[in-house]
mmCIF file of C-alpha atoms in Angstrom:
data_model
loop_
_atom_site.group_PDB
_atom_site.id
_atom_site.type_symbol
_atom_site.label_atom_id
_atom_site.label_comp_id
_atom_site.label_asym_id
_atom_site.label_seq_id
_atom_site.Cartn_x
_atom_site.Cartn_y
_atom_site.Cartn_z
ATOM 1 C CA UNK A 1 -62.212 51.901 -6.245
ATOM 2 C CA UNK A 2 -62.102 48.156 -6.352
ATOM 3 C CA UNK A 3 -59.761 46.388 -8.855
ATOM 4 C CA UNK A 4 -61.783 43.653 -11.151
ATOM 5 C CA UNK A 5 -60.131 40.629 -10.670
ATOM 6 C CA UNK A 6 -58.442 38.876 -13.202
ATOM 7 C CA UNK A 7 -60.452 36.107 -14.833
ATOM 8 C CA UNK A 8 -58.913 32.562 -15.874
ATOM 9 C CA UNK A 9 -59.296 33.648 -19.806
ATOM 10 C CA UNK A 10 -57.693 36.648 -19.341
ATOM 11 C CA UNK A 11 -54.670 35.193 -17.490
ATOM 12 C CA UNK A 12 -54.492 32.615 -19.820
ATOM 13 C CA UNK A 13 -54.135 34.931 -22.786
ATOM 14 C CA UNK A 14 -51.368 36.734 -20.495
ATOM 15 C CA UNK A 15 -49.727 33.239 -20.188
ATOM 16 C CA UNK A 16 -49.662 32.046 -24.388
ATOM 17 C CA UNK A 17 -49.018 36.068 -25.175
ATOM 18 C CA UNK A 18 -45.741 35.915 -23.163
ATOM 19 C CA UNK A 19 -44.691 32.521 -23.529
ATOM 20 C CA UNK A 20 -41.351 33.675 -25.462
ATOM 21 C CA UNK A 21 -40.439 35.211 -22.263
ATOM 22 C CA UNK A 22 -40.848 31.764 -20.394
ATOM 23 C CA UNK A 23 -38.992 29.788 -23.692
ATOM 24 C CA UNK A 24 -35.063 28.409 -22.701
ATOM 25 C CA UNK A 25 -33.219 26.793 -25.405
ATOM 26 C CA UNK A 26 -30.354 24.273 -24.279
ATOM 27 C CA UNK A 27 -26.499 25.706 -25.319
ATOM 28 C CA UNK A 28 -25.494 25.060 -28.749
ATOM 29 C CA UNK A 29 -22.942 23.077 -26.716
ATOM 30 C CA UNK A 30 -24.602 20.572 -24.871
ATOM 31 C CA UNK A 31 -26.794 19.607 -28.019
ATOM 32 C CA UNK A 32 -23.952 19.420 -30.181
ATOM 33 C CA UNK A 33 -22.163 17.096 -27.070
ATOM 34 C CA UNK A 34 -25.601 15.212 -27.551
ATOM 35 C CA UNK A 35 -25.544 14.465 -31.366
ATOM 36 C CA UNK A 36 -22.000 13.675 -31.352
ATOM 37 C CA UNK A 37 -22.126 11.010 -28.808
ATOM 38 C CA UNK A 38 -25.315 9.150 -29.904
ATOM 39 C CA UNK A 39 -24.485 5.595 -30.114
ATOM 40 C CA UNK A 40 -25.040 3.435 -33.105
ATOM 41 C CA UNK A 41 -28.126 2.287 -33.573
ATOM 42 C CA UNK A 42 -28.589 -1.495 -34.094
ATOM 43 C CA UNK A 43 -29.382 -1.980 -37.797
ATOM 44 C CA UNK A 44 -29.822 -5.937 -38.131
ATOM 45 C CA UNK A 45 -33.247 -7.558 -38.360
ATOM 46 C CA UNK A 46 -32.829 -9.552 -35.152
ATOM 47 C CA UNK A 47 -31.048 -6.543 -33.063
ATOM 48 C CA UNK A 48 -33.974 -4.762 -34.368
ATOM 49 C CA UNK A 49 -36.597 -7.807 -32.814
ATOM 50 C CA UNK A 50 -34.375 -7.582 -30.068
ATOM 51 C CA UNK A 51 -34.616 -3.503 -29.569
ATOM 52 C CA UNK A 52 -38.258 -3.828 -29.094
ATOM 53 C CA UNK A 53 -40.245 -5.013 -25.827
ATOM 54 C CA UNK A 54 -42.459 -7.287 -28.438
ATOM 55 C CA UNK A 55 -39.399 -8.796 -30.287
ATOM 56 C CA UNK A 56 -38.342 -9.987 -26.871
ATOM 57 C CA UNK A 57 -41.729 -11.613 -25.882
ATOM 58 C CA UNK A 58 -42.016 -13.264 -29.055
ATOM 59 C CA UNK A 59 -38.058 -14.146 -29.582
ATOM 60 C CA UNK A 60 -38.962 -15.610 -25.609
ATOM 61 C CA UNK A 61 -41.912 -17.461 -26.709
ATOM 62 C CA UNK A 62 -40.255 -19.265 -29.780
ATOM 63 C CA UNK A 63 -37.787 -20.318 -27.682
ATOM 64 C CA UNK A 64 -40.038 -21.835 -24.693
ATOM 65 C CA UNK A 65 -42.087 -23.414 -28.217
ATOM 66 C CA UNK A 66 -38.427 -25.116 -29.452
ATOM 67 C CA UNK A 67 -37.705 -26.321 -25.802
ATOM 68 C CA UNK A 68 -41.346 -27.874 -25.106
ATOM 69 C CA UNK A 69 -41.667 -29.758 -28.409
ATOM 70 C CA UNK A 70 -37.868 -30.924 -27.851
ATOM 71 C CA UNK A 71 -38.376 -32.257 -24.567
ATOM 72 C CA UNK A 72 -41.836 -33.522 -25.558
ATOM 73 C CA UNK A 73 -40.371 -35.378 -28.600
ATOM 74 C CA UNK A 74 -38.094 -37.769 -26.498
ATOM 75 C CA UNK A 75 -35.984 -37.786 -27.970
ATOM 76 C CA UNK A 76 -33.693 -36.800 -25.546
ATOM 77 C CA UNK A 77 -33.411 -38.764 -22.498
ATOM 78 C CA UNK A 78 -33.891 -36.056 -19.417
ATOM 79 C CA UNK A 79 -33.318 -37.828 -16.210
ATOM 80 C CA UNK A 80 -36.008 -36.909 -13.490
ATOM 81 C CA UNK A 81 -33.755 -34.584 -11.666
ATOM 82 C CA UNK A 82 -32.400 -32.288 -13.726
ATOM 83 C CA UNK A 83 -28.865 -31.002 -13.030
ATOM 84 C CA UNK A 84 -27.478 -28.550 -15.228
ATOM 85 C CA UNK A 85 -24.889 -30.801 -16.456
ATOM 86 C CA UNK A 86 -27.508 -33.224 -17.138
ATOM 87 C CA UNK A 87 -29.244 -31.083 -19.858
ATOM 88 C CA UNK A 88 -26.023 -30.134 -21.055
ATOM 89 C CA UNK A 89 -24.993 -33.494 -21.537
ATOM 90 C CA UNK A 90 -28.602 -34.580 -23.152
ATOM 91 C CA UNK A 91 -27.821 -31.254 -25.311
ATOM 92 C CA UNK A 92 -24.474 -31.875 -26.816
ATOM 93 C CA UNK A 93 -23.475 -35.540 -26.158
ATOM 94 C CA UNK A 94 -21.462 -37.150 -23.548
ATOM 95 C CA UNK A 95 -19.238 -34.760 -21.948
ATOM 96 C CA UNK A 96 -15.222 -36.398 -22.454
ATOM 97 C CA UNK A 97 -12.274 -35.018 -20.192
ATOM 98 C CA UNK A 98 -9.639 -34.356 -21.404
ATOM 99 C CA UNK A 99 -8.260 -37.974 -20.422
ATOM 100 C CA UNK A 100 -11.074 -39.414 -22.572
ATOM 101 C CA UNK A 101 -13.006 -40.229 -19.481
ATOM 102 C CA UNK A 102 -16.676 -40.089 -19.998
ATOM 103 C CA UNK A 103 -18.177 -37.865 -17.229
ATOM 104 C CA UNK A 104 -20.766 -40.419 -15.056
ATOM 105 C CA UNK A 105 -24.046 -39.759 -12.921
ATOM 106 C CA UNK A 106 -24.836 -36.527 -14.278
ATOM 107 C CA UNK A 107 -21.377 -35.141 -12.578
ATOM 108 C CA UNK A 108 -18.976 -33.216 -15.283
ATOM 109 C CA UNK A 109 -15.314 -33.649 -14.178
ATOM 110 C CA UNK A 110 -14.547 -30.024 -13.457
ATOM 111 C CA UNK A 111 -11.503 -29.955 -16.396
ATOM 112 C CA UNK A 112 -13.979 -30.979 -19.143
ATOM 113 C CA UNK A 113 -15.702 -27.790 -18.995
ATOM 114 C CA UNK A 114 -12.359 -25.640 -17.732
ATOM 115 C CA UNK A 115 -9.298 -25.860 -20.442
ATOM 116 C CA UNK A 116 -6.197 -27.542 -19.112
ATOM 117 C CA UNK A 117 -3.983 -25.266 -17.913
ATOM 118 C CA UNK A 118 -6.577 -22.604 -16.467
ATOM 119 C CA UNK A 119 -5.687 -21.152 -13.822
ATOM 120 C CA UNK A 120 -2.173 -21.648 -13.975
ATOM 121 C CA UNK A 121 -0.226 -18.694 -12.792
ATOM 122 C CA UNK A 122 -2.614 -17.992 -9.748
ATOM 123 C CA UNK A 123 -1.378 -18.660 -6.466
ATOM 124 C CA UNK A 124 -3.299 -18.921 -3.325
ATOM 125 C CA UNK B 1 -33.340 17.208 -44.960
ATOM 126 C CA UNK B 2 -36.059 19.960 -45.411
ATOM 127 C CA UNK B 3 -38.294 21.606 -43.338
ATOM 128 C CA UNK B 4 -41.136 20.470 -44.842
ATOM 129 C CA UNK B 5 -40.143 16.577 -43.343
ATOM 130 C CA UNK B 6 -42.727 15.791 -40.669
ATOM 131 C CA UNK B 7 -42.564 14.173 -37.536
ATOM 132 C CA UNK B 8 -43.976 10.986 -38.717
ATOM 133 C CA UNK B 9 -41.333 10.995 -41.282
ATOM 134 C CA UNK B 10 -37.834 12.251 -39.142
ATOM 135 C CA UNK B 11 -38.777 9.713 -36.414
ATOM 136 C CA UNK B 12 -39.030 7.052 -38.699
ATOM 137 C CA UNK B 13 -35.640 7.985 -40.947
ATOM 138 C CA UNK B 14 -34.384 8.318 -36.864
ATOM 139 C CA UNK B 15 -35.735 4.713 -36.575
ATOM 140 C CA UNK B 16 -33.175 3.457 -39.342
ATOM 141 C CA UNK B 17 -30.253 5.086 -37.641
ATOM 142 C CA UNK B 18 -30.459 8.315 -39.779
ATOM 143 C CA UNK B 19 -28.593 10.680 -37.446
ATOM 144 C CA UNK B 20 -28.960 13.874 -39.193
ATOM 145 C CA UNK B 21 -32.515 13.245 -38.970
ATOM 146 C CA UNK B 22 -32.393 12.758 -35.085
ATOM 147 C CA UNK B 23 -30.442 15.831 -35.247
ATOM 148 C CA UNK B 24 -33.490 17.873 -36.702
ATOM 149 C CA UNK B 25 -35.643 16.394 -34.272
ATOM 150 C CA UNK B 26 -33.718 17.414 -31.369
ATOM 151 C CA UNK B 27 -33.642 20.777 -33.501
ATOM 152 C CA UNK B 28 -37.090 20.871 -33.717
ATOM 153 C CA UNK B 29 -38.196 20.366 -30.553
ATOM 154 C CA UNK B 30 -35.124 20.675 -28.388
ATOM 155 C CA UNK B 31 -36.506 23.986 -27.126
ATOM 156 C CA UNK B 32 -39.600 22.480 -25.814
ATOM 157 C CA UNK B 33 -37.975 19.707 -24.299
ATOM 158 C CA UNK B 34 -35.335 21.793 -22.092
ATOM 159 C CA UNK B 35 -38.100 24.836 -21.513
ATOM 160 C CA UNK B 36 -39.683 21.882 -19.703
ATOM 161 C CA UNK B 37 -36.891 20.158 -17.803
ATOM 162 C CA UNK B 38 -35.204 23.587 -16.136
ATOM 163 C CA UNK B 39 -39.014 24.064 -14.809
ATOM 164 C CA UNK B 40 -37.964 20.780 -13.267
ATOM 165 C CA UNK B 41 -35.042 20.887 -11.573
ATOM 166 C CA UNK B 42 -32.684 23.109 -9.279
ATOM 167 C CA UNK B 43 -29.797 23.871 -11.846
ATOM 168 C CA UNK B 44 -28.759 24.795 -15.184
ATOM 169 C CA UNK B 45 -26.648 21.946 -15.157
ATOM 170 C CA UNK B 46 -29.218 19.438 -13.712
ATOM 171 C CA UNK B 47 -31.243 20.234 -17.223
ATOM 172 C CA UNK B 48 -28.615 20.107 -19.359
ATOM 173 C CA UNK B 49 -27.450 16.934 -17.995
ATOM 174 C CA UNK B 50 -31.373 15.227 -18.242
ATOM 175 C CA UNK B 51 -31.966 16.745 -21.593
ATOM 176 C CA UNK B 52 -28.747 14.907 -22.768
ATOM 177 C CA UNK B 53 -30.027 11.975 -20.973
ATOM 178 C CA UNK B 54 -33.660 12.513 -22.732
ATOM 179 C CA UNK B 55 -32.304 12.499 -26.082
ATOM 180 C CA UNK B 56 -30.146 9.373 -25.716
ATOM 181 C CA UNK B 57 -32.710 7.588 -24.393
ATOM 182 C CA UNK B 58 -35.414 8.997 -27.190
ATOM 183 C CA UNK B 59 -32.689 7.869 -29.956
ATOM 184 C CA UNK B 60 -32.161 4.303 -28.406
ATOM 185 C CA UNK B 61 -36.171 4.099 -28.425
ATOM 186 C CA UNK B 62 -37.026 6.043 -31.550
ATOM 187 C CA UNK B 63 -39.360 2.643 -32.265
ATOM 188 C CA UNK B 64 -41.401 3.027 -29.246
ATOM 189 C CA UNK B 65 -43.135 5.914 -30.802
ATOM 190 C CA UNK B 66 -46.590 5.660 -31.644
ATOM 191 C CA UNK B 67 -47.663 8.832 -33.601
ATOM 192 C CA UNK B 68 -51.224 7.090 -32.381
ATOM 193 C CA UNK B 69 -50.983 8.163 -29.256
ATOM 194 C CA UNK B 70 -49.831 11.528 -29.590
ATOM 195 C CA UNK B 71 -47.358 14.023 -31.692
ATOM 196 C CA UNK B 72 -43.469 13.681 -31.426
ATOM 197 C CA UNK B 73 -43.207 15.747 -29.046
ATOM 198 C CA UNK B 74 -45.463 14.933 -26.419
ATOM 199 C CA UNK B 75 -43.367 11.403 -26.729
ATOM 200 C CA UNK B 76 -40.123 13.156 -25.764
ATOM 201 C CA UNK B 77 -41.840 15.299 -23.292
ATOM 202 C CA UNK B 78 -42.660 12.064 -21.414
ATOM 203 C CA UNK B 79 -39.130 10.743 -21.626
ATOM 204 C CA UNK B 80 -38.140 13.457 -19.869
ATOM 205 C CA UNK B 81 -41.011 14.169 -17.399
ATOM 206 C CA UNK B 82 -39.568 10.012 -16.581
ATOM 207 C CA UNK B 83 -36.130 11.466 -16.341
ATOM 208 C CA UNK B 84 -37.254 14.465 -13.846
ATOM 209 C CA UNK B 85 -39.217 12.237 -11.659
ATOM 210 C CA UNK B 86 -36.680 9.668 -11.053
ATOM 211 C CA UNK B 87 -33.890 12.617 -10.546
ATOM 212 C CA UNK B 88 -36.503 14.473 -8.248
ATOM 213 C CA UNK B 89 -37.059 11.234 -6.011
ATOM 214 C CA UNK B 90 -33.281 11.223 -5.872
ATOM 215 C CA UNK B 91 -33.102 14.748 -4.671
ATOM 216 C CA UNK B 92 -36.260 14.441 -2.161
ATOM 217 C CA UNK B 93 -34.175 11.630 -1.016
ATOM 218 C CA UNK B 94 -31.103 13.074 -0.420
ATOM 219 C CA UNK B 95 -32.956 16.681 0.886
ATOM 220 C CA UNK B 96 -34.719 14.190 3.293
ATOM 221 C CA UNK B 97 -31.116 12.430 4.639
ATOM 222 C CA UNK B 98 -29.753 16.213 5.026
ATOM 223 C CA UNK B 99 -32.609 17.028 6.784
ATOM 224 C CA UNK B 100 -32.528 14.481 10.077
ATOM 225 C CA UNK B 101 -28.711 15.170 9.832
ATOM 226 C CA UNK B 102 -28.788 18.927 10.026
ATOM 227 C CA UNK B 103 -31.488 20.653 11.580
ATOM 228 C CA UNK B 104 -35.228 21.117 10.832
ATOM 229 C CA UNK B 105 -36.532 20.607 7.219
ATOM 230 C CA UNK B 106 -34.720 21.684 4.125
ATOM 231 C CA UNK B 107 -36.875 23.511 2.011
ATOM 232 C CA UNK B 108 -37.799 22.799 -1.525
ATOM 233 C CA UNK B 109 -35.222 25.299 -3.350
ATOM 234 C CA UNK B 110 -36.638 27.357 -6.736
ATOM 235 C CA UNK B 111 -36.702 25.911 -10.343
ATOM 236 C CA UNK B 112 -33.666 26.628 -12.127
ATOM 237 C CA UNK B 113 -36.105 28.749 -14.472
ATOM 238 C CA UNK B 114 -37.180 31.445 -11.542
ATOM 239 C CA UNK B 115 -34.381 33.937 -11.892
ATOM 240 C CA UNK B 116 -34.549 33.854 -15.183
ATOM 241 C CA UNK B 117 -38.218 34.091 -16.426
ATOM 242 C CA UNK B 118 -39.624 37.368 -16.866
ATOM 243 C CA UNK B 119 -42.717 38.743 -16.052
ATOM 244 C CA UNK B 120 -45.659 36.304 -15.761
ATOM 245 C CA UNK B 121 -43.730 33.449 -16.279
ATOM 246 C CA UNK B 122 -41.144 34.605 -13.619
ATOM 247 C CA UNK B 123 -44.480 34.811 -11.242
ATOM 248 C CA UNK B 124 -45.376 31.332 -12.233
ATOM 249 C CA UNK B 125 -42.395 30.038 -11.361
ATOM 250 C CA UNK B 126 -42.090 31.810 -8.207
ATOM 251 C CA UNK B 127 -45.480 31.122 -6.908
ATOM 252 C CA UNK B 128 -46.443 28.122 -7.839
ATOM 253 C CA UNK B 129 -44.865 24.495 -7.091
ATOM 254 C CA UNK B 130 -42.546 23.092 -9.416
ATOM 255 C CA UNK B 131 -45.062 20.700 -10.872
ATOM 256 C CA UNK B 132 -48.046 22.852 -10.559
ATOM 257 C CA UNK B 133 -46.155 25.241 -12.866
ATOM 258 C CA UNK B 134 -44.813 22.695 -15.403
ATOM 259 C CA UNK B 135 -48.402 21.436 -15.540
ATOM 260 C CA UNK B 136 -49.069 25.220 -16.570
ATOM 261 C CA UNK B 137 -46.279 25.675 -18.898
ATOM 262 C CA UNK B 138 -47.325 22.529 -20.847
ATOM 263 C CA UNK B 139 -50.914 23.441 -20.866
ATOM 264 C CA UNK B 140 -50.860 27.299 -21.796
ATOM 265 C CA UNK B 141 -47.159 27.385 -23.720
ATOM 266 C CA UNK B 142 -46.945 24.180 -25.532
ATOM 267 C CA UNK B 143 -50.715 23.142 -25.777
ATOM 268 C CA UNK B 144 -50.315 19.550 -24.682
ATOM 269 C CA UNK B 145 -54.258 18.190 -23.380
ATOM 270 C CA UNK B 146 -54.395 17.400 -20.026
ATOM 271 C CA UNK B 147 -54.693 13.884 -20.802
ATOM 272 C CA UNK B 148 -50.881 13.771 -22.552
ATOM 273 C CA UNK B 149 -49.895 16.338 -18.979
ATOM 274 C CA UNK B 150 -51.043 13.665 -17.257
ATOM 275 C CA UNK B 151 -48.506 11.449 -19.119
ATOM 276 C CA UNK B 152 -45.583 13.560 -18.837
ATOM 277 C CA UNK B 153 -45.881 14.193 -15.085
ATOM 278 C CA UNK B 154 -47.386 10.165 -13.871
ATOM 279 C CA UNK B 155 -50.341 11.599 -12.912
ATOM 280 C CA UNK B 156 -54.218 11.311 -13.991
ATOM 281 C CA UNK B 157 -56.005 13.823 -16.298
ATOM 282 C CA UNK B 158 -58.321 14.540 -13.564
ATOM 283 C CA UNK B 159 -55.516 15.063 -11.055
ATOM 284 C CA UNK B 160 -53.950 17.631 -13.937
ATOM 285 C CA UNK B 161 -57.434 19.551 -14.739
ATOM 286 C CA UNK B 162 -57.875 20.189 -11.013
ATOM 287 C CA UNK B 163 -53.911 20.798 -10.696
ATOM 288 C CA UNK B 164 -54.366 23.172 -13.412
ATOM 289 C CA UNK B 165 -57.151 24.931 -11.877
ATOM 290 C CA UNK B 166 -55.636 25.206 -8.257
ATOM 291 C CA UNK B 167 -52.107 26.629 -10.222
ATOM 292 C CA UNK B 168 -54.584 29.648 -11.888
ATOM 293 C CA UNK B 169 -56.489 30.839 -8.789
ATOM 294 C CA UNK B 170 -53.136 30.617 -6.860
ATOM 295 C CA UNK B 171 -51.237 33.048 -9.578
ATOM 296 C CA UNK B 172 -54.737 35.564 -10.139
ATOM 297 C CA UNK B 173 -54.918 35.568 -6.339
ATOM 298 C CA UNK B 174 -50.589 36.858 -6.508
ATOM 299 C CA UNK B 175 -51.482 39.431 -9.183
ATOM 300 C CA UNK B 176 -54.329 40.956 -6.775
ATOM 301 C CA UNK B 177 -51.899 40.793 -3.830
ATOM 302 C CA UNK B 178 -49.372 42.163 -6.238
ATOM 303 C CA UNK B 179 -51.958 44.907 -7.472
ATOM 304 C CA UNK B 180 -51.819 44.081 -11.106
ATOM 305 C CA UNK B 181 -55.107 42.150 -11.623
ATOM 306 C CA UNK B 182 -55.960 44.961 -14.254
ATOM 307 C CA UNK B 183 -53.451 43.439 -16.479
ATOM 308 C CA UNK B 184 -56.066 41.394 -17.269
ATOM 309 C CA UNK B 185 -57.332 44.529 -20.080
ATOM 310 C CA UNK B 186 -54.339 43.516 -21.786
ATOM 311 C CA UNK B 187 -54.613 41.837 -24.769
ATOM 312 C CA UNK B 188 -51.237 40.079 -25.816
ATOM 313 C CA UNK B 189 -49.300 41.232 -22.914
ATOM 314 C CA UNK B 190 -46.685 44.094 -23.119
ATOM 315 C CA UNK B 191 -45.097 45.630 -26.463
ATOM 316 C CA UNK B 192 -42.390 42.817 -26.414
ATOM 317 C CA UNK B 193 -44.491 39.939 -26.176
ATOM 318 C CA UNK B 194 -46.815 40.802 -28.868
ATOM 319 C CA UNK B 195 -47.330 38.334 -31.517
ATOM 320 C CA UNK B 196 -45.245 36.020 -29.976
ATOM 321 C CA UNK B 197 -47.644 34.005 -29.752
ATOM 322 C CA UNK B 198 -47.502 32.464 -33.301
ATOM 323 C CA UNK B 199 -51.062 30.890 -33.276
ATOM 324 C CA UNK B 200 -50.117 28.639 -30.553
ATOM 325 C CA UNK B 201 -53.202 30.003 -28.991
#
């Protein structure tokens, strides 16, 4: 005699009756490991912009807002080329070394960024 | 915290750093998640170490869910459907390296699941590809729409519904090798297994 073959409803009444039998829970172990190590959350309104792929695109765009109405303004005096230490000096001021020297043609004396003394200890 | 708190409601309370209310999510649907992820992967271990990895990332996220697009769970499921693709293309790698060192192809070794698994499950598992029968267990034991399948495993709902399809003739075509196509009079499967089902159905 020929076995009826099993139709798709039937087997899939086979598959939700048994499921239990397919069902693995994780070790009481490895979730309490889990819990216990969860880091803390970031509860602050700007961590919390900053958490979120929106707060990041909108923290971004404020800032690219700030810089083009600054720079439009004109107030500050960008030279053509733009070297970093240009914009930093157009940002904060006239960069002083430690000697009082004024830094000149965009160029920051390298121990007016670096405290005196850095690097002290170091041979080569 | 009571068991009447809903998704909606723990993943928010999760969303404010409440950590006993992560904890009853994980609770929850910690089952489901892990059931899912040792269908995925070659060891015990291997699932214990992505579930842990799933629920860290699902706490540092808990604000990327969108009960919109789907229930709580099917969220974590696709955390850590992520999680099991990026440590199987790590494996295929290093299977592929071992491969053109040693000699001739390594084969694909069982879920971590396939020992273990009784019964029809146990067949699933043994017959069927690893994602053909976690496409299966998410369909048919947790009742996730082919559409949030698709989501879990990267694929496309179409690519599921015919996965899906391919996975059943391949396991009725087993049972009549097997001889036991007449389990198909059954109604709820054998004396253990009945009522299990708890309406998932």
């Amino acid at each position: 005699m020929r076995e009826r073959p099993m139709d798709d409803d039937a087997l899939i009444r086979q598959l939700r009756a048994q499921r239990s039998l397919g069902v693995r829970s994780p070790d009481d172990e490895v979730v309490r490991r889990v819990l216990e190590r969860l880091p803390a959350r970031a509860q602050s309104p700007v961590a919390v912009v900053l958490w979120t792929r929106v707060g990041w695109l909108a923290a971004g765009l404020a800032a690219a807002v700030v810089v083009t109405v600054w720079l439009s303004s004109g107030s500050p005096r960008v030279p053509r080329s733009i070297s970093a230490a240009s914009v930093l000096s157009a940002a904060v001021g006239p960069l002083t070394t430690s000697t009082g020297q004024v830094g000149r043609g965009g160029r920051v004396p390298l121990d007016a960024v670096v405290p005196r003394g850095f690097g002290q200890g170091f041979s080569r | 915290m009571s068991a009447s708190d809903s998704d909606l409601d723990l993943a928010s309370r999760a969303c404010d750093g409440d950590r006993a209310a992560f904890a009853e999510i994980v609770g929850r649907h910690g089952t489901s998640v892990f059931s899912f992820l040792i269908r995925r992967v070659e060891t015990v271990q291997d699932a214990e170490d992505m579930f842990q990895a799933t629920c860290l990332r699902a706490w540092m996220r808990m604000e990327e869910f969108d009960p919109r697009r789907g229930s709580l769970l099917a969220w974590l499921l696709v955390i850590a459907g992520s999680q099991a693709r990026d440590a199987a293309r790590v494996s295929r790698r290093w299977r592929r390296a071992a491969s053109t060192r040693g000699s001739g192809a390594v084969a694909e070794p069982p879920p971590a699941a396939a020992a273990s698994t009784a019964w029809i499950w146990g067949l699933v598992e043994r017959t069927l590809t690893r994602e053909q029968a976690s496409a299966v267990w998410l369909r048919y034991a947790e009742d996730l729409t082919p559409s949030q399948i698709a989501r879990v495993l990267g694929r496309t709902p179409v690519g599921v519904r015919v996965m899906l399809m391919r996975a059943l003739a391949r396991v009725r075509a087993e049972l009549a090798r097997e001889g036991r196509s007449d389990l198909a009079d059954l109604e709820s499967g054998p004396d253990e297994c009945r009522g299990l089902n708890g309406g998932r159905s």
